[in-house]
């Protein structure tokens, strides 16, 4: 069993990634690893923030670990909220006010194209590798559904007419940016262990 520390305390993300990993790999969250530190995300890109988080945990523990940083990018707002997705409305992360702000900014906006992006930074045997996953779609006129987290109730992935918030986790995984990045991570890990 290969154990990886996942540098997050977001239980939704832990659940989504745990469900996506094949047998032979296990992940433990920061809390489970006994790390109560809040890791900063000070950089202007998802890539740099992901690297920062995995590096901090690797320096703290010396163990194999990975982090992920995700964001929602809209075309009409030139990529916003992007790297600011968690703190779009306020410096304190709050899911409802973030979606309210996004819907307000896109009111009467014809172009509702958006995409979720995930960047995973893996540090294994002291070496970093990054993996990216994208999910294109559009922003709904109003929130629909109560599933998932964050912007899920307002994001409709291409190929569906429902929001992520209206989907089960299994249904979301068919489209998920995070799942796509994790798939690349898994391919890499499998090659590493030669299976
Ligand atoms: P971070 O990756 O923890 O910095 O947070 C990124 C923010 O993007 C989250 O707080 C959510 O608001 C949003 N986000 C990232 N992935 C998803 C997703 O799968 N569904 C909905 N919102 C997401």
PDB file of C-alpha atoms and ligand atoms in Angstrom, residues 10 13 16 41 53 68-72 85-86 95 98 116 149-152 164 172 177-178, ligand 1:
ATOM      1  CA  UNK A  10     -11.563  19.906   2.602  1.00  0.00           C
ATOM      2  CA  UNK A  13     -12.022  16.886  -1.914  1.00  0.00           C
ATOM      3  CA  UNK A  16     -13.735  12.760  -4.314  1.00  0.00           C
ATOM      4  CA  UNK A  41      -2.143  30.123  -0.976  1.00  0.00           C
ATOM      5  CA  UNK A  53       1.160  23.436  -0.431  1.00  0.00           C
ATOM      6  CA  UNK A  68      -4.378  20.278  -5.317  1.00  0.00           C
ATOM      7  CA  UNK A  69      -5.519  23.752  -6.106  1.00  0.00           C
ATOM      8  CA  UNK A  70      -8.695  24.328  -8.071  1.00  0.00           C
ATOM      9  CA  UNK A  71     -10.606  27.253  -9.387  1.00  0.00           C
ATOM     10  CA  UNK A  72     -13.487  28.301 -11.565  1.00  0.00           C
ATOM     11  CA  UNK A  85     -12.354  31.153  -6.166  1.00  0.00           C
ATOM     12  CA  UNK A  86     -12.430  30.298  -2.463  1.00  0.00           C
ATOM     13  CA  UNK A  95     -19.599  29.226  -0.578  1.00  0.00           C
ATOM     14  CA  UNK A  98     -19.148  33.495  -3.681  1.00  0.00           C
ATOM     15  CA  UNK A 116     -13.094  24.368 -13.644  1.00  0.00           C
ATOM     16  CA  UNK A 149     -19.690  22.128  -2.529  1.00  0.00           C
ATOM     17  CA  UNK A 150     -18.539  25.570  -3.648  1.00  0.00           C
ATOM     18  CA  UNK A 151     -19.806  26.577  -7.088  1.00  0.00           C
ATOM     19  CA  UNK A 152     -21.387  23.164  -7.801  1.00  0.00           C
ATOM     20  CA  UNK A 164     -22.988  19.614 -10.437  1.00  0.00           C
ATOM     21  CA  UNK A 172     -20.091  14.475 -11.094  1.00  0.00           C
ATOM     22  CA  UNK A 177     -11.808  18.421 -13.450  1.00  0.00           C
ATOM     23  CA  UNK A 178     -10.465  16.887 -10.243  1.00  0.00           C
TER      24      UNK A 178
HETATM   25  P1  LIG B   1      -8.954  25.645  -3.147  1.00  0.00           P
HETATM   26  O1  LIG B   1      -8.574  24.731  -4.270  1.00  0.00           O
HETATM   27  O2  LIG B   1      -9.145  24.920  -1.872  1.00  0.00           O
HETATM   28  O3  LIG B   1      -8.116  26.862  -3.082  1.00  0.00           O
HETATM   29  O4  LIG B   1     -10.407  26.191  -3.404  1.00  0.00           O
HETATM   30  C1  LIG B   1     -10.869  26.460  -4.622  1.00  0.00           C
HETATM   31  C2  LIG B   1     -12.304  26.926  -4.565  1.00  0.00           C
HETATM   32  O5  LIG B   1     -12.812  26.692  -5.883  1.00  0.00           O
HETATM   33  C3  LIG B   1     -13.225  26.156  -3.616  1.00  0.00           C
HETATM   34  O6  LIG B   1     -13.365  26.758  -2.385  1.00  0.00           O
HETATM   35  C4  LIG B   1     -14.546  26.218  -4.378  1.00  0.00           C
HETATM   36  O7  LIG B   1     -15.187  27.430  -4.136  1.00  0.00           O
HETATM   37  C5  LIG B   1     -14.089  26.178  -5.814  1.00  0.00           C
HETATM   38  N1  LIG B   1     -14.058  24.789  -6.316  1.00  0.00           N
HETATM   39  C6  LIG B   1     -12.996  24.010  -6.579  1.00  0.00           C
HETATM   40  N2  LIG B   1     -13.371  22.814  -7.042  1.00  0.00           N
HETATM   41  C7  LIG B   1     -14.720  22.834  -7.044  1.00  0.00           C
HETATM   42  C8  LIG B   1     -15.699  21.873  -7.415  1.00  0.00           C
HETATM   43  O8  LIG B   1     -15.436  20.715  -7.798  1.00  0.00           O
HETATM   44  N3  LIG B   1     -16.971  22.277  -7.284  1.00  0.00           N
HETATM   45  C9  LIG B   1     -17.329  23.513  -6.860  1.00  0.00           C
HETATM   46  N4  LIG B   1     -16.465  24.440  -6.505  1.00  0.00           N
HETATM   47  C10 LIG B   1     -15.158  24.105  -6.597  1.00  0.00           C
END
